[in-house]
Coordinates of C-alpha atoms in Angstrom, one line a residue:
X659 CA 55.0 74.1 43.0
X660 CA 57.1 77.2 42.0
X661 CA 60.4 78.7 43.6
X662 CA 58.0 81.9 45.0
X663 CA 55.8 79.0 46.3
X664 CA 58.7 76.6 47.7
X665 CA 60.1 79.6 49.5
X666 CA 57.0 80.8 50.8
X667 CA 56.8 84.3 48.8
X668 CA 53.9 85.6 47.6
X669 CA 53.6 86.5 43.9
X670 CA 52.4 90.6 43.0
X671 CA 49.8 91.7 40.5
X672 CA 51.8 94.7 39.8
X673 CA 50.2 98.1 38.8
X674 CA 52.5 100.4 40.9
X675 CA 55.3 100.6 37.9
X676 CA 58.9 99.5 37.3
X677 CA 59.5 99.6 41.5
X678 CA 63.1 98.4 42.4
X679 CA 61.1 97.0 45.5
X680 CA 58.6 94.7 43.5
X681 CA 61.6 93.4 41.0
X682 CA 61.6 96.3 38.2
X683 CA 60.0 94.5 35.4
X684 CA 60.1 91.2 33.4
X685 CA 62.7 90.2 31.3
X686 CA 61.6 88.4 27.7
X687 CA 62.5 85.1 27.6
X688 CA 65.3 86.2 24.8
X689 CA 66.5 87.8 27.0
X690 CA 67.0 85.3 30.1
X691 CA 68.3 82.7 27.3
X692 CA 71.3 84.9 26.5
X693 CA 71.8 85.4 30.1
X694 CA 71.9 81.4 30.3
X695 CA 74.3 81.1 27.3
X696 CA 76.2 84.1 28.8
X697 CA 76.9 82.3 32.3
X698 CA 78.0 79.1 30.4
X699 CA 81.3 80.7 29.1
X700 CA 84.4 82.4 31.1
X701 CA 85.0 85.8 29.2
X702 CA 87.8 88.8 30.4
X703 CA 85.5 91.0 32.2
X704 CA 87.7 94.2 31.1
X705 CA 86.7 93.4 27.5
X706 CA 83.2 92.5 27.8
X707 CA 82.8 96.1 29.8
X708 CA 84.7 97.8 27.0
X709 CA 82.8 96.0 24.3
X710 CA 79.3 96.7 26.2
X711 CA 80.5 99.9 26.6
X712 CA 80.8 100.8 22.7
X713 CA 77.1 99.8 22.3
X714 CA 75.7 101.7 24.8
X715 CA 77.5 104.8 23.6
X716 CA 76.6 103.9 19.8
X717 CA 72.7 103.5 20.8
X718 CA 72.6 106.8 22.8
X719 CA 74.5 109.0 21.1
X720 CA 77.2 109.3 23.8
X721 CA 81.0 109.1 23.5
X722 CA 81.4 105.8 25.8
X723 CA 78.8 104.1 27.8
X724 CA 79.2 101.5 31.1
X725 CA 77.1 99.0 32.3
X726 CA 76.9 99.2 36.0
X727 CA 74.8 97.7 38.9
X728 CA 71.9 99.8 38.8
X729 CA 70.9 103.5 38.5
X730 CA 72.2 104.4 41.7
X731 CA 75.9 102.8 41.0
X732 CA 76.1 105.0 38.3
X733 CA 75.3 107.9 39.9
X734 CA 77.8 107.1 42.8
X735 CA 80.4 105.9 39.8
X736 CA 80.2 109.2 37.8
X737 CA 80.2 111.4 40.8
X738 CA 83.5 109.8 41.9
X739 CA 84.4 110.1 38.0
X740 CA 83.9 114.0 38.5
X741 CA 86.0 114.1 41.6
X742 CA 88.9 111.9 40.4
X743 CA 88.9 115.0 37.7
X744 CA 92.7 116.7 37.3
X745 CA 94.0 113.3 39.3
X746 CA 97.0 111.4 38.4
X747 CA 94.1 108.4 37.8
X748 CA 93.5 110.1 34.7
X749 CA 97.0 109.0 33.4
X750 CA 96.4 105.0 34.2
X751 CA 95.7 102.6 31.1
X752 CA 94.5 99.2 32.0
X753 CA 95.1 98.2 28.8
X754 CA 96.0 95.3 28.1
X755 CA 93.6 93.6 30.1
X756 CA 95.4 90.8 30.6
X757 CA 97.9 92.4 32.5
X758 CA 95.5 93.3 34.7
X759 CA 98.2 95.4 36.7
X760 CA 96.5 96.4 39.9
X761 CA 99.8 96.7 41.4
X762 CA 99.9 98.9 45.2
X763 CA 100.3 102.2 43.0
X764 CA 97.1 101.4 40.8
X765 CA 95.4 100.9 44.2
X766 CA 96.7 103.7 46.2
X767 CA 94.8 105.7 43.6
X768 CA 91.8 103.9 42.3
X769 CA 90.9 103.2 46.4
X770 CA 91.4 107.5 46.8
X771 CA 87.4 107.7 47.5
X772 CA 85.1 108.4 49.1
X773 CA 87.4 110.9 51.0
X774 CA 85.6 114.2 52.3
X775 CA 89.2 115.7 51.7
X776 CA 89.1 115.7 48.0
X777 CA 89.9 118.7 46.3
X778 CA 87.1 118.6 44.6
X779 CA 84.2 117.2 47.0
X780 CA 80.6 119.3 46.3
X781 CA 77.6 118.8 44.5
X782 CA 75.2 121.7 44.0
X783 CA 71.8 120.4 43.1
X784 CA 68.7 122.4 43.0
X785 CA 66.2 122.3 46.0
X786 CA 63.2 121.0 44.0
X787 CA 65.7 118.2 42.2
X788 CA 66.3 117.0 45.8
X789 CA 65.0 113.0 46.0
X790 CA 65.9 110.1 48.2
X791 CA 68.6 108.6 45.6
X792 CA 70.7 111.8 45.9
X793 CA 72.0 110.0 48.6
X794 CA 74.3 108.2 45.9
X795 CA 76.2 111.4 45.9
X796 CA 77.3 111.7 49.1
X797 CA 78.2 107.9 48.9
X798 CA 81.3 108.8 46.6
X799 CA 82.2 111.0 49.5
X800 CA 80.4 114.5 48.3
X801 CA 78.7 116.6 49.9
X802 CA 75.6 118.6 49.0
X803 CA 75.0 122.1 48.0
X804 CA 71.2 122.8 47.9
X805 CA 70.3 125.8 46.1
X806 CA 67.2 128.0 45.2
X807 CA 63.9 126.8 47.0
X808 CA 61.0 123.9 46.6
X809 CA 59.1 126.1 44.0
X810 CA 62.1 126.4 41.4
X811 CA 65.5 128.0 41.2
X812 CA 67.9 131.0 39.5
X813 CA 70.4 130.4 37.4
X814 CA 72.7 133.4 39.1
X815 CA 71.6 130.9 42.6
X816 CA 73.1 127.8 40.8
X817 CA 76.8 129.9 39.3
X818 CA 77.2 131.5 42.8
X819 CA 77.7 127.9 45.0
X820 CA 80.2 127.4 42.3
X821 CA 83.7 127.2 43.6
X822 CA 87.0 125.6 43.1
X823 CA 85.2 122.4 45.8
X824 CA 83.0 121.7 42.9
X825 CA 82.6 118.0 41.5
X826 CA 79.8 118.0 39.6
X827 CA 76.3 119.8 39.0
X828 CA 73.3 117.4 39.6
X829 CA 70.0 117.0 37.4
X830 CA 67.2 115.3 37.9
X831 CA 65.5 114.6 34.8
X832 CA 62.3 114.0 36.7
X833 CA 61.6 117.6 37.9
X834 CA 62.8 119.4 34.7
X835 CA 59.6 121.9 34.7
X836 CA 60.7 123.3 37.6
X837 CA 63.7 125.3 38.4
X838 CA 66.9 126.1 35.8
X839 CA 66.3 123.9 33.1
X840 CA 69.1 121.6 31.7
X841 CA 70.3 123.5 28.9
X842 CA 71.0 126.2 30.9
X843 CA 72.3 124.6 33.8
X844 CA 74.9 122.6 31.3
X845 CA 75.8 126.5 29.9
X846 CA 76.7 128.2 33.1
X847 CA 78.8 124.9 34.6
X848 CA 80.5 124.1 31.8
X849 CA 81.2 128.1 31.9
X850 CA 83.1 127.1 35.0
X851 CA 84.7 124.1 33.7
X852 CA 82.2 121.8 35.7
X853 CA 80.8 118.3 34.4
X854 CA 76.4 117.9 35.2
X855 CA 75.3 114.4 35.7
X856 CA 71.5 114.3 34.8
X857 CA 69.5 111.5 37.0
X858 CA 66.7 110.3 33.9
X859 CA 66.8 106.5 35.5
X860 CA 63.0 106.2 35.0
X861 CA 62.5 108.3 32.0
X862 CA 62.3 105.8 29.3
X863 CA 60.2 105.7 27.2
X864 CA 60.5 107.5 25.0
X865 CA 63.3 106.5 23.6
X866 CA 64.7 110.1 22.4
X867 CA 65.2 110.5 25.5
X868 CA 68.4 108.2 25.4
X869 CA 69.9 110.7 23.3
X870 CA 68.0 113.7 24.8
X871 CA 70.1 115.0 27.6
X872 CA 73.2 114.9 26.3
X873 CA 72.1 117.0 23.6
X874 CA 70.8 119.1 25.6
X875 CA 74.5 119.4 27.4
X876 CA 74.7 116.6 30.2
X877 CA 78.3 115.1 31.1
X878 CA 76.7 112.4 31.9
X879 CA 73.4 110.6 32.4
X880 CA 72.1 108.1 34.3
X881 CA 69.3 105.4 33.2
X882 CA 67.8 102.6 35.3
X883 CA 68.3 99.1 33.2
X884 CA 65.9 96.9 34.8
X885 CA 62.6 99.5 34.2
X886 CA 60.5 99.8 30.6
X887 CA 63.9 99.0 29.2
X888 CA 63.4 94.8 30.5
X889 CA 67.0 94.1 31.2
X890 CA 67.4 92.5 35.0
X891 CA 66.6 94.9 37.8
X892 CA 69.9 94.9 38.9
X893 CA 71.5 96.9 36.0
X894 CA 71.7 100.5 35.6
X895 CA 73.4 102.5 32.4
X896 CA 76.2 105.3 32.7
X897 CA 76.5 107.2 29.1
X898 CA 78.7 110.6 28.8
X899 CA 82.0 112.3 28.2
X900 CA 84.7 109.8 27.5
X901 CA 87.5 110.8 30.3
X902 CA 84.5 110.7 32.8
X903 CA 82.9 107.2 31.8
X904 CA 86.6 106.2 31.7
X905 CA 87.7 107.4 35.4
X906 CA 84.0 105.4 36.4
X907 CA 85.2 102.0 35.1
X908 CA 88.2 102.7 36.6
X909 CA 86.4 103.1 39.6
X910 CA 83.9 99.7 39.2
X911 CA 84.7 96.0 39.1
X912 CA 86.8 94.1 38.5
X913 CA 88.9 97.5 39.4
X914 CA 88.8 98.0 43.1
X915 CA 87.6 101.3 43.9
X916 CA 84.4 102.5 45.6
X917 CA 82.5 100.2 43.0
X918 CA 83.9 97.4 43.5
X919 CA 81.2 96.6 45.8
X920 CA 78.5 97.5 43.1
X921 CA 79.9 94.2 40.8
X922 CA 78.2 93.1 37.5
X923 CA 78.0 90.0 36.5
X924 CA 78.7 88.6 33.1
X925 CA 75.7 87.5 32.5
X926 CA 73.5 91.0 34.0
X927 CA 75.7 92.9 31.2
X928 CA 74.6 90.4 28.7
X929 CA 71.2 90.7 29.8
X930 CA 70.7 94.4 30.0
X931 CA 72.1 94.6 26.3
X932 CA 69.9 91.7 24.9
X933 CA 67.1 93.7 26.6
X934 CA 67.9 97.2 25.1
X935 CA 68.9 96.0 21.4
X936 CA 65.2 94.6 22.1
X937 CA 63.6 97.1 23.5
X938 CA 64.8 99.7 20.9
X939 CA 62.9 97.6 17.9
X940 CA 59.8 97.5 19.6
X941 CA 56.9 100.1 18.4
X942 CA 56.6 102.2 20.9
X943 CA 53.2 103.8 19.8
X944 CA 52.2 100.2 20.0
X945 CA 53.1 99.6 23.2
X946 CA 51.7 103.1 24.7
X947 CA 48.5 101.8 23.2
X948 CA 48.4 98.3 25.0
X949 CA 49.2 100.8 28.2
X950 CA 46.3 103.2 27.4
X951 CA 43.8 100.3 26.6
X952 CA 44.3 98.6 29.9
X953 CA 43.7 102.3 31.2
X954 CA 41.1 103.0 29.7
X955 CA 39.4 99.4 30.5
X956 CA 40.0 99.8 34.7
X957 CA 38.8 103.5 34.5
X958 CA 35.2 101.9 32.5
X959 CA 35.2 99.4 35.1
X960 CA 35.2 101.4 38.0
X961 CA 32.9 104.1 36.5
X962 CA 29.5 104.3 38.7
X963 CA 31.2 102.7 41.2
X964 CA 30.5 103.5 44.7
X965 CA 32.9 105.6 46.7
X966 CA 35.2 105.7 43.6
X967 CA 35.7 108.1 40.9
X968 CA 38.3 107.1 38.6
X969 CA 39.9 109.0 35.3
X970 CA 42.5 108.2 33.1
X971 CA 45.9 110.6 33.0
X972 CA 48.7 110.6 30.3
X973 CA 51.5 112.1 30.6
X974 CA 53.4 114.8 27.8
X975 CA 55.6 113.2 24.8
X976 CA 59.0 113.6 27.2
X977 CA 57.9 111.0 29.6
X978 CA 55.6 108.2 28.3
X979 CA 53.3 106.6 31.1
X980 CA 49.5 106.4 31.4
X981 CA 48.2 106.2 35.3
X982 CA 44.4 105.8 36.2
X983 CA 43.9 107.6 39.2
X984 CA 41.0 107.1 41.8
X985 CA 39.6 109.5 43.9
X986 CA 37.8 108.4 46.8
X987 CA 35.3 109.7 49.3
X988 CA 35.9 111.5 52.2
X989 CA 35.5 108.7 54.4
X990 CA 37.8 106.3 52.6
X991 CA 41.3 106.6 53.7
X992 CA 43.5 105.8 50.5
X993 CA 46.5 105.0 53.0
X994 CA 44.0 102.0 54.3
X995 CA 43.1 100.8 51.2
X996 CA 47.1 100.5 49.8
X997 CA 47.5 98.6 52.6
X998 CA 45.3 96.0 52.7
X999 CA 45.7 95.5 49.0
X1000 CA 49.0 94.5 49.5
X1001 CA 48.5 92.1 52.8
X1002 CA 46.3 89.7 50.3
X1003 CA 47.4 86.6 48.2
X1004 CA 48.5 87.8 45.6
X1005 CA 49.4 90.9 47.1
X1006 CA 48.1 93.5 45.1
X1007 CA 50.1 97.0 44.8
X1008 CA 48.5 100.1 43.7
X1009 CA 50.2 103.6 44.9
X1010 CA 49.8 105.9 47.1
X1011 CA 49.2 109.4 46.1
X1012 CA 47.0 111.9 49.0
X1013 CA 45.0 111.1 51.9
X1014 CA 42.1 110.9 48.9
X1015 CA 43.9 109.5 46.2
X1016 CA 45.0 106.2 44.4
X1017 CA 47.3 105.7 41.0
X1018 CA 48.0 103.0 39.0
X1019 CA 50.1 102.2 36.5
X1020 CA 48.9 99.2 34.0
X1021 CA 52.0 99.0 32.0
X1022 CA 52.9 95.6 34.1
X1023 CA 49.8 94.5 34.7
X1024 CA 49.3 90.8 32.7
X1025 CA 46.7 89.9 30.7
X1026 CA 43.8 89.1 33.0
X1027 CA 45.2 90.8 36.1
X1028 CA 42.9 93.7 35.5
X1029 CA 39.9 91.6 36.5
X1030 CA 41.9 90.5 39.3
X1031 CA 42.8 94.0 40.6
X1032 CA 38.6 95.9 40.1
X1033 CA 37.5 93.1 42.1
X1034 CA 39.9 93.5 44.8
X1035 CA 39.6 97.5 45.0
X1036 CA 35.5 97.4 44.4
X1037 CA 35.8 94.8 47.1
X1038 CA 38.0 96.5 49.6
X1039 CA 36.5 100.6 49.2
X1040 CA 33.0 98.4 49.9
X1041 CA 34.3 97.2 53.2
X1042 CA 34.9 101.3 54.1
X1043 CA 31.4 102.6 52.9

């Protein structure tokens, strides 16, 4: 008997995607034995966040790099990075570490947020951008400033909510087709002396797009650890300007500002970076392949079938991910089917898309689970004819 089965949780067959609610993705085995050596040893956090720090910033391209607890840490963490801007935190060293002088002055100022009463306390982020995580911004005490409408945005929209309240400009890599696109938002805010934080947690692969953003003029950008990358769900990466990534540490653990509830543990760091150093020396044609096959596979399986008619979608070069999407008839309500997919042993997750209309993503799916999951969805759409 397994942990799931000791503690009475059932196990997934997962072709929904790297979902924070289903546990992200699977770590190698590499790369939960280096977590193992990692948590055998006491190490000076400071210096393991420094050193962790000078990889990530090597691998993408950026001037410094922080490991933090997740994607939407390091949105809250570089938002309050933005705000702490032209602050007398700028002028603390923490250095040496084991000094670790967090006397009542250090405090006084790293513990400054989230206060609506910042000088600097808005975000301006396009309408279309807008997404339940942007929550993370208000979290470092921001508040929002929407601008243009659902079906895109003007640059001359974006440079008139900028004011002297300003923080930051927020992107979200995601929706870059529609509105003012990145390059020109970094132009007109960096016009005004304002940092953008780009949101591209789920956009790798590929992996150009690690260096992507900030080449296209991000401050700083945001990527989700425990997705396609493998590292443990619980990690996120924060990669940008140097004074910005430095005012965020500031900010996390061991350090006692707003992150200091958002702690990484010694051996997540050591994790996430086993998992990249990893993931960058896998072939990612390769991989896309495996993806497409499996695709390709369900969508033959399902072909003929009654009540279903399935295809097989890939996405452009920028964001690599192969769905096979069902479309069912009339008298099949997809919201039904989800469902009861997911009340069975194993509980079987497929998403959501219309009233009409399944995806699913077989980049997680194991070998043999595809069998597993036809079955079930033949069986269930049946049951609705």
């Amino acid at each position: 008997m397994g942990i799931y089965d000791e503690l009475g949780v059932r196990r997934v067959i997962n072709a929904s995607g790297t979902m924070t609610h289903l546990g992200g993705s699977i770590p190698e085995p590499r790369v939960m034995d280096a977590m193992k050596e990692a948590s055998q040893s006491f190490v000076i956090m400071m210096e393991l966040i420094e050193k962790s720090g000078e990889f990530l910033a090597k691998v993408t391209g950026a001037e410094a790099g922080l490991v933090t607890s997740g994607a939407s840490a390091a949105l809250v963490l570089g938002t309050a990075a933005c705000v702490m801007r032209g602050t007398p935190l700028e002028g603390i060293d923490p250095k040496p570490f084991e000094r670790l002088a967090l006397d009542r002055e250090w405090m006084e100022l790293i513990q400054g947020l989230p206060d609506p009463s910042q000088p600097r306390n808005e975000v301006i982020i396009q309408k279309a951008h807008r997404n339940p995580y942007d929550h993370a911004f208000k979290v470092a005490g921001c508040r929002l400033v929407v601008v243009g409408g659902d079906k895109g945005c003007t640059p001359e929209e974006i440079e008139a909510a900028i004011n002297e309240r300003t923080a930051a400009v927020a992107f979200t890599a995601r929706m870059e087709d529609v509105g003012v696109p990145l390059r020109d938002v970094a132009e007109l805010a960096h016009r005004h002396g304002v940092p953008v934080i780009v949101d591209a947690a789920a956009e790798l692969p590929p992996r150009s797009n690690l260096r992507r953003y900030l080449e296209e003029g991000a401050d700083l950008v945001v990527f989700s650890g425990g997705k396609h990358i493998g590292g443990p769900n619980g990690t996120g990466i924060l990669v940008g300007r140097r004074d910005l990534v430095r005012l965020a540490t500031l900010q996390a653990a061991p350090y006692r500002g707003i992150g200091r509830a958002m702690k990484v543990d010694r051996s997540q760091i050591v994790g996430l970076i086993t998992a990249l150093k990893l993931w960058l020396n896998k072939d990612e044609e390769q991989e896309f392949q495996g993806w497409l096959g499996k695709a390709n596979w369900i969508e033959g399986e399902l072909r003929g079938a009654r009540g279903i008619t399935a295809s097989v979608v890939e996405s452009d070069a920028r964001r690599r991910y192969v769905q096979v999407l069902i479309t069912l008839e009339r008298s099949v309500k997809a919201s039904e089917v989800v469902f009861n997919l997911r009340k069975g042993n194993p509980s079987i997750w497929v998403n959501y898309i219309e009233p009409n209309k399944i995806g699913m993503d077989p980049s997680l799916l194991k070998d043999g689970e595809e069998r597993i999951l036809v079955s079930a969805l033949k069986g269930e759409i049946e049951r609705h004819l």
